[in-house]
């Protein structure tokens, strides 16, 4: 019986074999390498030596590894797609409001400079729909549509993409219930008037006024959220029992915006 090849446990030997493999023209773009077990057998090296060689190649930027998905040829992408479900679990409504306060006043300012007459007509119709909505679902629907139309009218595709990402996070059920608690009848009427002021400033091409009006509106929204997040959670919403039973865990999640 012959002795095993000692080079199989050499990390330098493994690195050389891997370099030769990567230089093969069949590897292009972000192609995934075989699993470590398969790769080690394929090029005749030990798993320990293979892992060390892979670490060197990753440091050189020739490969990148994604836990649970594998090893890929080429440098690590500048960014990977955001998992919104995971992101929504790590954040909370006040962080979302921080982001909204950074981008939406700027979007309103840009909309005042770029909105078409058609955009302004749409905003006026949406404002009336928001004002006349009598239930939580309708208020959420038209309010979101109004704010997104302002973002569209701003004419910046990157800011619109950021807005959409934040808006999708806001659609979490517990978050919607939290926002509805913050909408008392009096506060909702103030929101309606604030929407009208934002739209009026956009229609008059008053960029600074539009930015200021949007900031004032979002600061009031943030204040309302903070108030309900630090108050005891009632078992009844809008005078009706919620469709989903409110448990101790549910209350905790809603207070923390998860």
Coordinates of N, CA and C in Angstrom, one line a residue:
X1 N 0.9 -1.2 0.0 CA 0.0 0.0 0.0 C 0.9 1.2 0.0
X2 N 0.6 2.2 -0.9 CA 1.5 3.4 -1.0 C 1.1 4.4 0.0
X3 N 2.1 5.2 0.4 CA 1.8 6.3 1.3 C 1.0 7.4 0.6
X4 N 0.1 8.1 1.4 CA -0.7 9.2 0.8 C 0.3 10.3 0.3
X5 N -0.1 11.1 -0.7 CA 0.7 12.2 -1.2 C 0.8 13.2 -0.1
X6 N 2.0 13.5 0.4 CA 2.2 14.5 1.5 C 1.8 15.9 1.0
X7 N 1.8 16.2 -0.3 CA 1.5 17.5 -0.8 C 0.0 17.8 -0.6
X8 N -0.8 16.8 -0.3 CA -2.2 17.0 -0.1 C -2.5 17.8 1.1
X9 N -1.6 17.8 2.1 CA -1.8 18.6 3.3 C -1.0 19.9 3.3
X10 N -0.4 20.3 2.2 CA 0.3 21.5 2.0 C -0.6 22.6 1.6
X11 N -0.6 23.7 2.4 CA -1.5 24.8 2.0 C -1.0 25.5 0.8
X12 N 0.4 25.6 0.7 CA 0.9 26.2 -0.5 C 0.6 25.4 -1.8
X13 N 0.6 24.1 -1.7 CA 0.2 23.3 -2.8 C -1.2 23.5 -3.1
X14 N -2.1 23.6 -2.1 CA -3.5 23.8 -2.3 C -3.7 25.1 -3.0
X15 N -3.0 26.2 -2.5 CA -3.1 27.5 -3.1 C -2.8 27.5 -4.6
X16 N -1.7 26.8 -4.9 CA -1.3 26.7 -6.3 C -2.4 26.0 -7.2
X17 N -2.9 24.9 -6.7 CA -4.0 24.2 -7.4 C -5.2 25.1 -7.6
X18 N -5.6 25.9 -6.5 CA -6.7 26.7 -6.6 C -6.5 27.9 -7.6
X19 N -5.3 28.4 -7.6 CA -5.0 29.5 -8.5 C -5.2 29.0 -10.0
X20 N -4.6 27.8 -10.2 CA -4.7 27.2 -11.5 C -6.2 27.0 -11.9
X21 N -7.0 26.6 -11.0 CA -8.4 26.4 -11.2 C -9.1 27.7 -11.6
X22 N -8.8 28.7 -10.8 CA -9.5 30.0 -11.0 C -9.0 30.6 -12.4
X23 N -7.8 30.3 -12.8 CA -7.3 30.8 -14.1 C -8.0 30.2 -15.2
X24 N -8.7 29.1 -15.0 CA -9.4 28.4 -16.0 C -10.5 29.3 -16.6
X25 N -10.6 29.4 -17.9 CA -11.5 30.4 -18.5 C -13.0 30.0 -18.3
X26 N -13.2 28.8 -17.7 CA -14.6 28.4 -17.5 C -15.3 29.2 -16.3
X27 N -14.4 29.8 -15.5 CA -15.0 30.6 -14.4 C -15.1 32.0 -14.8
X28 N -16.3 32.5 -14.8 CA -16.5 33.9 -15.2 C -17.5 34.5 -14.3
X29 N -17.5 35.8 -14.2 CA -18.5 36.6 -13.4 C -18.4 36.1 -11.9
X30 N -19.6 35.9 -11.4 CA -19.8 35.6 -10.0 C -20.1 34.1 -9.8
X31 N -19.5 33.2 -10.6 CA -19.8 31.8 -10.6 C -19.5 31.2 -9.2
X32 N -20.3 30.3 -8.8 CA -20.0 29.7 -7.4 C -19.1 28.5 -7.6
X33 N -18.2 28.4 -6.7 CA -17.3 27.2 -6.6 C -18.0 26.0 -6.1
X34 N -17.5 24.8 -6.4 CA -18.2 23.6 -5.7 C -18.0 23.7 -4.2
X35 N -18.8 22.9 -3.5 CA -18.7 22.8 -2.1 C -17.3 22.3 -1.7
X36 N -16.9 22.7 -0.5 CA -15.5 22.4 0.0 C -15.2 20.9 -0.2
X37 N -16.1 20.0 0.2 CA -15.9 18.6 0.2 C -15.6 18.2 -1.3
X38 N -16.4 18.7 -2.2 CA -16.3 18.3 -3.6 C -15.0 18.9 -4.2
X39 N -14.8 20.2 -3.8 CA -13.6 20.8 -4.4 C -12.3 20.2 -3.9
X40 N -12.2 19.8 -2.6 CA -11.0 19.1 -2.1 C -10.8 17.8 -2.9
X41 N -11.8 17.0 -3.1 CA -11.7 15.8 -3.9 C -11.3 16.0 -5.3
X42 N -11.9 17.1 -5.9 CA -11.6 17.4 -7.3 C -10.2 17.7 -7.6
X43 N -9.5 18.5 -6.7 CA -8.2 18.9 -7.0 C -7.1 18.1 -6.1
X44 N -7.6 17.1 -5.3 CA -6.7 16.2 -4.6 C -6.0 16.9 -3.5
X45 N -6.7 17.6 -2.6 CA -6.0 18.2 -1.5 C -6.9 18.0 -0.2
X46 N -6.3 18.2 1.0 CA -7.1 18.0 2.2 C -7.9 19.2 2.5
X47 N -9.0 19.0 3.3 CA -9.9 20.1 3.6 C -9.3 21.2 4.4
X48 N -8.4 20.8 5.3 CA -7.7 21.9 6.1 C -6.8 22.8 5.3
X49 N -6.1 22.2 4.3 CA -5.2 23.0 3.4 C -6.1 23.8 2.5
X50 N -7.2 23.2 2.1 CA -8.1 23.9 1.2 C -8.7 25.2 1.9
X51 N -9.1 25.1 3.1 CA -9.7 26.2 3.8 C -8.7 27.4 3.9
X52 N -7.4 27.0 4.3 CA -6.4 28.0 4.4 C -6.1 28.7 3.1
X53 N -6.1 27.9 2.0 CA -5.8 28.5 0.7 C -7.0 29.4 0.3
X54 N -8.2 29.0 0.6 CA -9.4 29.9 0.3 C -9.3 31.2 1.1
X55 N -8.8 31.2 2.3 CA -8.7 32.4 3.1 C -7.7 33.4 2.4
X56 N -6.6 32.8 1.8 CA -5.7 33.7 1.1 C -6.3 34.3 -0.1
X57 N -7.0 33.5 -0.9 CA -7.7 34.0 -2.1 C -8.7 35.0 -1.8
X58 N -9.4 34.8 -0.7 CA -10.4 35.8 -0.3 C -9.8 37.2 0.1
X59 N -8.6 37.1 0.8 CA -7.9 38.3 1.2 C -7.4 39.0 0.0
X60 N -7.1 38.3 -1.1 CA -6.6 38.9 -2.3 C -7.7 39.4 -3.2
X61 N -9.0 39.1 -2.8 CA -10.1 39.6 -3.6 C -10.4 38.7 -4.8
X62 N -9.9 37.5 -4.9 CA -10.2 36.6 -6.0 C -11.4 35.8 -5.8
X63 N -11.9 35.7 -4.5 CA -13.1 35.0 -4.2 C -13.8 35.7 -3.1
X64 N -15.1 35.4 -2.9 CA -15.7 35.9 -1.7 C -16.7 34.9 -1.2
X65 N -17.0 34.8 0.1 CA -17.8 33.8 0.7 C -19.0 34.4 1.3
X66 N -20.2 33.8 1.1 CA -21.4 34.2 1.7 C -21.9 33.0 2.6
X67 N -22.0 33.2 3.9 CA -22.4 32.1 4.8 C -23.7 31.5 4.4
X68 N -23.7 30.2 4.2 CA -25.0 29.5 3.9 C -25.3 29.5 2.4
X69 N -24.5 30.2 1.6 CA -24.7 30.2 0.2 C -23.5 29.7 -0.6
X70 N -22.3 29.8 -0.1 CA -21.2 29.2 -0.8 C -20.1 30.2 -1.1
X71 N -19.1 29.8 -1.9 CA -18.0 30.6 -2.3 C -18.1 31.0 -3.8
X72 N -17.8 32.3 -4.0 CA -18.0 32.8 -5.4 C -16.7 33.4 -5.9
X73 N -16.6 33.3 -7.2 CA -15.4 33.8 -7.9 C -15.5 35.3 -8.1
X74 N -14.4 36.0 -7.9 CA -14.4 37.5 -8.1 C -14.4 38.2 -6.8
X75 N -14.3 39.6 -6.8 CA -14.3 40.4 -5.6 C -15.7 40.4 -5.0
X76 N -15.8 40.6 -3.7 CA -17.1 40.7 -3.0 C -17.9 41.9 -3.6
X77 N -19.2 41.8 -3.9 CA -19.9 42.9 -4.5 C -19.9 44.1 -3.5
X78 N -20.1 45.3 -4.0 CA -20.1 46.5 -3.2 C -21.2 46.4 -2.2
X79 N -22.3 45.8 -2.6 CA -23.4 45.7 -1.7 C -24.2 44.4 -2.1
X80 N -24.9 43.8 -1.1 CA -25.8 42.7 -1.4 C -27.2 43.1 -1.2
X81 N -28.2 42.5 -1.8 CA -29.6 42.9 -1.7 C -30.0 42.8 -0.2
X82 N -30.7 43.9 0.2 CA -31.2 44.0 1.6 C -32.4 43.1 1.8
X83 N -32.3 42.3 2.9 CA -33.5 41.5 3.3 C -34.4 42.4 4.2
X84 N -35.4 42.9 3.6 CA -36.3 43.8 4.3 C -36.9 43.2 5.5
X85 N -37.3 41.9 5.5 CA -37.9 41.3 6.6 C -36.9 41.3 7.8
X86 N -35.7 41.0 7.6 CA -34.7 41.0 8.6 C -34.4 42.5 9.1
X87 N -34.3 43.4 8.1 CA -34.1 44.8 8.5 C -35.2 45.3 9.3
X88 N -36.5 45.0 9.0 CA -37.6 45.5 9.8 C -37.6 45.0 11.2
X89 N -36.9 43.8 11.4 CA -36.8 43.2 12.8 C -35.8 44.0 13.6
X90 N -34.8 44.5 12.9 CA -33.7 45.2 13.6 C -33.9 46.6 13.9
X91 N -34.9 47.2 13.2 CA -35.2 48.6 13.4 C -36.5 48.9 14.2
X92 N -36.9 50.1 14.3 CA -38.1 50.4 15.0 C -38.7 51.7 14.5
X93 N -39.9 52.1 14.8 CA -40.6 53.2 14.1 C -39.8 54.6 14.3
X94 N -39.2 54.8 15.4 CA -38.5 56.0 15.6 C -37.2 56.1 14.7
X95 N -36.6 55.0 14.4 CA -35.5 55.0 13.4 C -36.0 55.3 12.0
X96 N -37.2 54.7 11.7 CA -37.8 55.0 10.4 C -38.1 56.4 10.3
X97 N -38.6 57.0 11.4 CA -38.9 58.5 11.3 C -37.7 59.3 11.2
X98 N -36.6 58.9 11.8 CA -35.3 59.6 11.6 C -35.0 59.6 10.1
X99 N -35.2 58.5 9.4 CA -34.8 58.4 8.0 C -35.8 59.3 7.2
X100 N -37.1 59.2 7.5 CA -38.1 60.0 6.8 C -37.8 61.5 6.9
X101 N -37.4 61.9 8.1 CA -37.1 63.3 8.4 C -35.9 63.8 7.6
X102 N -35.0 62.8 7.2 CA -33.9 63.2 6.4 C -34.2 63.3 4.9
X103 N -35.1 62.4 4.4 CA -35.3 62.4 3.0 C -36.5 63.0 2.5
X104 N -37.6 63.0 3.3 CA -38.9 63.5 2.7 C -39.0 65.0 2.6
X105 N -38.4 65.8 3.6 CA -38.4 67.2 3.3 C -37.6 67.6 2.1
X106 N -36.5 66.8 1.8 CA -35.7 67.1 0.6 C -36.6 66.7 -0.6
X107 N -37.3 65.6 -0.5 CA -38.2 65.2 -1.7 C -39.3 66.3 -1.9
X108 N -39.8 66.9 -0.9 CA -40.8 67.9 -1.1 C -40.2 69.1 -1.7
X109 N -39.0 69.5 -1.3 CA -38.3 70.6 -1.9 C -38.0 70.4 -3.4
X110 N -37.6 69.2 -3.7 CA -37.3 68.9 -5.1 C -38.7 68.8 -5.9
X111 N -39.7 68.3 -5.3 CA -41.0 68.3 -6.0 C -41.5 69.7 -6.3
X112 N -41.2 70.7 -5.4 CA -41.6 72.0 -5.7 C -40.9 72.6 -6.9
X113 N -39.8 72.1 -7.2 CA -39.0 72.6 -8.4 C -39.3 71.8 -9.6
X114 N -39.8 70.6 -9.5 CA -39.9 69.7 -10.7 C -41.3 69.1 -10.9
X115 N -42.2 69.3 -10.0 CA -43.6 68.7 -10.2 C -44.3 69.3 -11.4
X116 N -44.9 68.4 -12.2 CA -45.7 68.9 -13.3 C -47.1 69.3 -12.8
X117 N -47.9 69.9 -13.7 CA -49.3 70.3 -13.3 C -50.1 69.0 -13.0
X118 N -49.8 67.9 -13.8 CA -50.4 66.7 -13.5 C -50.1 66.1 -12.2
X119 N -48.8 66.2 -11.8 CA -48.5 65.7 -10.4 C -49.3 66.5 -9.4
X120 N -49.4 67.8 -9.5 CA -50.1 68.6 -8.5 C -51.6 68.2 -8.5
X121 N -52.1 68.0 -9.6 CA -53.6 67.5 -9.6 C -53.7 66.2 -8.9
X122 N -52.8 65.3 -9.1 CA -52.8 64.0 -8.4 C -52.7 64.2 -6.9
X123 N -51.8 65.1 -6.5 CA -51.6 65.3 -5.1 C -52.9 65.9 -4.4
X124 N -53.5 66.8 -5.1 CA -54.8 67.3 -4.6 C -55.8 66.3 -4.4
X125 N -56.0 65.4 -5.4 CA -57.0 64.3 -5.3 C -56.6 63.4 -4.2
X126 N -55.4 63.0 -4.0 CA -54.9 62.1 -3.0 C -55.2 62.7 -1.6
X127 N -54.9 64.0 -1.5 CA -55.1 64.7 -0.2 C -56.6 64.7 0.2
X128 N -57.5 64.8 -0.8 CA -58.9 64.7 -0.5 C -59.3 63.3 -0.1
X129 N -58.7 62.3 -0.8 CA -59.0 60.9 -0.4 C -58.5 60.6 1.0
X130 N -57.4 61.1 1.4 CA -56.8 60.9 2.7 C -57.7 61.6 3.8
X131 N -58.2 62.8 3.4 CA -59.0 63.5 4.4 C -60.4 62.9 4.6
X132 N -60.9 62.2 3.5 CA -62.3 61.7 3.6 C -62.3 60.2 4.1
X133 N -61.1 59.6 4.3 CA -61.1 58.2 4.7 C -61.6 58.1 6.1
X134 N -62.4 57.1 6.4 CA -63.0 57.0 7.7 C -62.6 55.7 8.5
X135 N -61.7 54.9 7.8 CA -61.2 53.7 8.5 C -59.7 53.7 8.4
X136 N -59.1 52.8 9.3 CA -57.6 52.8 9.4 C -57.0 52.3 8.1
X137 N -57.5 51.3 7.4 CA -57.0 50.8 6.2 C -56.9 51.9 5.1
X138 N -58.0 52.6 5.0 CA -58.1 53.7 4.0 C -57.2 54.8 4.3
X139 N -57.0 55.2 5.6 CA -56.1 56.3 5.9 C -54.7 55.9 5.5
X140 N -54.3 54.6 5.9 CA -52.9 54.1 5.5 C -52.7 54.1 4.0
X141 N -53.7 53.6 3.3 CA -53.6 53.5 1.8 C -53.4 54.9 1.2
X142 N -54.2 55.9 1.5 CA -54.2 57.1 0.8 C -53.0 58.0 1.3
X143 N -52.7 57.9 2.6 CA -51.6 58.6 3.1 C -50.3 58.2 2.5
X144 N -50.1 56.9 2.4 CA -48.9 56.3 1.8 C -48.8 56.7 0.3
X145 N -50.0 56.7 -0.4 CA -50.0 57.1 -1.8 C -49.6 58.6 -2.0
X146 N -50.1 59.4 -1.1 CA -49.8 60.8 -1.2 C -48.3 61.1 -1.0
X147 N -47.7 60.5 0.0 CA -46.3 60.7 0.3 C -45.4 60.1 -0.9
X148 N -45.9 59.0 -1.5 CA -45.1 58.4 -2.6 C -45.2 59.3 -3.8
X149 N -46.3 59.9 -4.0 CA -46.5 60.8 -5.2 C -45.6 62.0 -5.1
X150 N -45.4 62.5 -3.9 CA -44.5 63.6 -3.7 C -43.1 63.1 -4.0
X151 N -42.7 61.9 -3.6 CA -41.4 61.3 -3.9 C -41.2 61.2 -5.4
X152 N -42.2 60.7 -6.1 CA -42.1 60.6 -7.5 C -42.0 61.9 -8.2
X153 N -42.7 62.9 -7.8 CA -42.6 64.2 -8.4 C -41.3 64.9 -8.2
X154 N -40.5 64.4 -7.2 CA -39.2 65.0 -7.0 C -38.2 64.6 -8.1
X155 N -38.5 63.6 -8.9 CA -37.7 63.3 -10.1 C -36.3 62.7 -9.8
X156 N -36.2 62.0 -8.7 CA -34.8 61.4 -8.4 C -35.1 60.0 -8.1
X157 N -34.6 59.1 -9.0 CA -34.9 57.7 -8.9 C -34.2 57.0 -7.7
X158 N -33.0 57.5 -7.3 CA -32.4 56.9 -6.2 C -33.1 57.2 -4.9
X159 N -33.5 58.5 -4.7 CA -34.3 58.8 -3.5 C -35.6 58.1 -3.5
X160 N -36.2 57.9 -4.6 CA -37.5 57.2 -4.7 C -37.3 55.7 -4.3
X161 N -36.2 55.1 -4.7 CA -35.9 53.7 -4.3 C -35.7 53.6 -2.8
X162 N -35.0 54.6 -2.2 CA -34.9 54.6 -0.7 C -36.2 54.8 0.0
X163 N -37.0 55.7 -0.6 CA -38.4 55.9 0.0 C -39.2 54.6 0.0
X164 N -39.1 53.9 -1.2 CA -39.9 52.7 -1.3 C -39.4 51.6 -0.3
X165 N -38.1 51.5 -0.1 CA -37.6 50.6 0.9 C -38.1 50.9 2.3
X166 N -38.1 52.2 2.7 CA -38.6 52.6 4.0 C -40.1 52.3 4.1
X167 N -40.8 52.6 3.0 CA -42.3 52.5 3.0 C -42.7 51.0 3.2
X168 N -41.9 50.1 2.6 CA -42.2 48.6 2.7 C -42.0 48.2 4.1
X169 N -41.0 48.7 4.8 CA -40.7 48.3 6.2 C -41.9 48.8 7.0
X170 N -42.5 50.0 6.7 CA -43.6 50.5 7.4 C -44.9 49.7 7.3
X171 N -44.9 48.8 6.4 CA -46.2 48.0 6.2 C -46.4 46.9 7.2
X172 N -45.4 46.7 8.0 CA -45.5 45.6 9.1 C -46.8 45.9 9.9
X173 N -47.6 44.8 10.1 CA -48.9 44.9 10.8 C -48.8 45.6 12.1
X174 N -47.9 45.2 13.0 CA -47.8 45.9 14.3 C -47.5 47.4 14.2
X175 N -46.7 47.7 13.2 CA -46.4 49.1 13.0 C -47.6 49.9 12.5
X176 N -48.4 49.3 11.7 CA -49.6 50.0 11.2 C -50.6 50.2 12.4
X177 N -50.7 49.2 13.2 CA -51.6 49.4 14.4 C -51.0 50.5 15.3
X178 N -49.7 50.6 15.4 CA -49.1 51.6 16.3 C -49.4 53.0 15.7
X179 N -49.2 53.2 14.4 CA -49.5 54.5 13.8 C -51.0 54.9 13.9
X180 N -51.9 53.9 13.8 CA -53.3 54.2 13.9 C -53.6 54.7 15.3
X181 N -52.9 54.1 16.3 CA -53.1 54.6 17.7 C -52.7 56.0 17.9
X182 N -51.7 56.4 17.1 CA -51.2 57.8 17.1 C -52.1 58.8 16.4
X183 N -53.1 58.3 15.7 CA -54.0 59.2 14.9 C -55.3 59.4 15.7
X184 N -55.2 60.3 16.6 CA -56.5 60.7 17.3 C -57.3 61.6 16.3
X185 N -58.6 61.8 16.5 CA -59.4 62.6 15.6 C -58.8 63.9 15.4
X186 N -58.4 64.6 16.5 CA -57.8 65.9 16.4 C -56.5 65.9 15.6
X187 N -55.7 65.0 16.0 CA -54.4 64.9 15.3 C -54.5 64.6 13.8
X188 N -55.5 63.7 13.5 CA -55.7 63.4 12.1 C -56.1 64.6 11.3
X189 N -56.9 65.5 11.9 CA -57.3 66.7 11.2 C -56.1 67.6 11.0
X190 N -55.2 67.6 11.9 CA -54.0 68.4 11.8 C -53.1 67.9 10.6
X191 N -53.0 66.5 10.6 CA -52.3 65.9 9.5 C -52.9 66.3 8.1
X192 N -54.2 66.4 8.0 CA -54.9 66.8 6.8 C -54.5 68.2 6.4
X193 N -54.5 69.1 7.3 CA -54.1 70.5 7.1 C -52.7 70.6 6.7
X194 N -51.8 69.8 7.3 CA -50.4 69.8 7.0 C -50.1 69.3 5.6
X195 N -50.8 68.3 5.2 CA -50.7 67.8 3.8 C -51.1 68.9 2.8
X196 N -52.1 69.6 3.1 CA -52.6 70.7 2.2 C -51.5 71.8 2.1
X197 N -50.9 72.1 3.2 CA -49.8 73.1 3.2 C -48.6 72.7 2.4
X198 N -48.3 71.4 2.5 CA -47.2 70.9 1.7 C -47.5 71.0 0.2
X199 N -48.7 70.6 -0.2 CA -49.1 70.6 -1.6 C -49.2 72.0 -2.1
X200 N -49.7 72.9 -1.3 CA -49.8 74.3 -1.7 C -48.4 74.9 -2.0
X201 N -47.5 74.6 -1.1 CA -46.1 75.1 -1.3 C -45.5 74.5 -2.6
X202 N -45.8 73.2 -2.9 CA -45.3 72.6 -4.1 C -45.9 73.2 -5.3
X203 N -47.2 73.5 -5.2 CA -48.0 74.1 -6.4 C -47.5 75.5 -6.6
X204 N -47.1 76.2 -5.6 CA -46.6 77.6 -5.8 C -45.1 77.7 -6.1
X205 N -44.5 76.5 -6.2 CA -43.0 76.4 -6.5 C -42.2 77.0 -5.4
X206 N -42.7 76.9 -4.2 CA -41.9 77.5 -3.0 C -41.2 76.3 -2.4
X207 N -39.9 76.1 -2.9 CA -39.2 74.9 -2.4 C -38.9 74.9 -0.9
X208 N -38.4 76.1 -0.4 CA -38.1 76.1 1.0 C -39.4 75.9 1.9
X209 N -40.5 76.5 1.5 CA -41.7 76.3 2.2 C -42.2 74.9 2.2
X210 N -42.1 74.2 1.0 CA -42.5 72.8 0.9 C -41.6 72.0 1.9
X211 N -40.3 72.2 1.9 CA -39.4 71.4 2.7 C -39.8 71.7 4.2
X212 N -40.0 72.9 4.6 CA -40.3 73.2 6.0 C -41.7 72.6 6.4
X213 N -42.7 72.7 5.5 CA -44.0 72.1 5.8 C -43.9 70.6 6.0
X214 N -43.2 69.9 5.1 CA -43.0 68.5 5.3 C -42.3 68.1 6.6
X215 N -41.3 68.9 6.9 CA -40.6 68.6 8.1 C -41.5 68.8 9.4
X216 N -42.3 69.8 9.3 CA -43.2 70.1 10.4 C -44.2 69.0 10.6
X217 N -44.7 68.5 9.4 CA -45.6 67.4 9.4 C -45.0 66.1 10.0
X218 N -43.8 65.7 9.6 CA -43.2 64.5 10.0 C -42.8 64.6 11.5
X219 N -42.4 65.8 12.0 CA -42.1 65.9 13.4 C -43.3 65.7 14.2
X220 N -44.5 66.1 13.8 CA -45.7 65.8 14.5 C -46.0 64.4 14.5
X221 N -45.8 63.7 13.4 CA -46.1 62.2 13.3 C -45.1 61.5 14.3
X222 N -43.9 61.9 14.3 CA -42.9 61.3 15.2 C -43.3 61.5 16.7
X223 N -43.8 62.7 17.0 CA -44.2 63.0 18.3 C -45.3 62.1 18.7
X224 N -46.3 61.9 17.8 CA -47.4 61.0 18.1 C -47.0 59.6 18.4
X225 N -46.1 59.1 17.5 CA -45.6 57.7 17.7 C -44.9 57.6 19.0
X226 N -44.0 58.5 19.4 CA -43.3 58.4 20.6 C -44.3 58.4 21.8
X227 N -45.3 59.2 21.7 CA -46.3 59.2 22.8 C -47.0 57.9 23.0
X228 N -47.4 57.2 21.9 CA -48.1 55.9 22.1 C -47.1 54.8 22.4
X229 N -45.9 54.9 22.0 CA -44.9 53.9 22.3 C -44.5 53.9 23.8
X230 N -44.7 55.0 24.4 CA -44.4 55.1 25.8 C -45.6 55.0 26.7
X231 N -46.8 54.7 26.1 CA -48.0 54.7 26.9 C -48.5 53.2 26.9
X232 N -49.3 52.9 27.9 CA -49.9 51.5 28.0 C -50.7 51.2 26.8
X233 N -50.6 50.0 26.3 CA -51.3 49.6 25.1 C -52.8 49.1 25.4
X234 N -53.8 49.8 24.9 CA -55.2 49.3 25.2 C -55.5 48.0 24.5
X235 N -56.4 47.3 25.0 CA -56.9 46.0 24.4 C -57.8 46.2 23.3
X236 N -58.3 47.5 23.2 CA -59.3 47.8 22.1 C -58.8 48.9 21.3
X237 N -58.9 48.9 20.0 CA -58.4 49.9 19.1 C -59.6 50.5 18.3
X238 N -59.7 51.9 18.4 CA -60.9 52.5 17.7 C -62.2 52.0 18.2
X239 N -62.2 51.6 19.5 CA -63.5 51.1 20.1 C -63.9 49.7 19.7
X240 N -63.0 49.0 18.9 CA -63.3 47.7 18.5 C -62.2 46.7 18.9
X241 N -62.5 45.5 19.1 CA -61.5 44.5 19.4 C -60.7 44.2 18.2
X242 N -59.4 44.2 18.3 CA -58.6 44.0 17.1 C -58.8 42.6 16.6
X243 N -58.6 42.4 15.3 CA -58.8 41.1 14.6 C -57.9 40.0 15.2
X244 N -56.6 40.4 15.5 CA -55.7 39.4 16.0 C -55.7 39.6 17.6
X245 N -55.8 38.5 18.3 CA -55.8 38.6 19.8 C -54.6 39.3 20.2
X246 N -54.7 40.2 21.2 CA -53.6 41.0 21.7 C -53.0 40.3 22.9
X247 N -51.9 39.7 22.7 CA -51.2 39.0 23.8 C -50.2 39.9 24.5
X248 N -49.6 39.4 25.5 CA -48.5 40.1 26.2 C -47.3 40.3 25.2
X249 N -47.0 39.3 24.4 CA -45.9 39.4 23.5 C -46.3 40.4 22.4
X250 N -47.5 40.4 21.9 CA -47.9 41.4 20.9 C -47.8 42.8 21.4
X251 N -48.2 43.0 22.7 CA -48.1 44.4 23.2 C -46.6 44.8 23.3
X252 N -45.8 43.9 23.7 CA -44.3 44.2 23.8 C -43.8 44.5 22.4
X253 N -44.2 43.7 21.4 CA -43.7 44.0 20.0 C -44.2 45.4 19.5
X254 N -45.4 45.7 19.8 CA -45.9 47.0 19.3 C -45.3 48.2 20.0
X255 N -45.0 48.0 21.3 CA -44.3 49.1 22.0 C -42.9 49.3 21.4
X256 N -42.3 48.3 21.0 CA -40.9 48.4 20.5 C -40.8 48.5 19.0
X257 N -42.0 48.5 18.3 CA -42.1 48.6 16.9 C -41.5 47.5 16.1
X258 N -41.6 46.2 16.6 CA -41.1 45.1 15.9 C -42.2 44.3 15.2

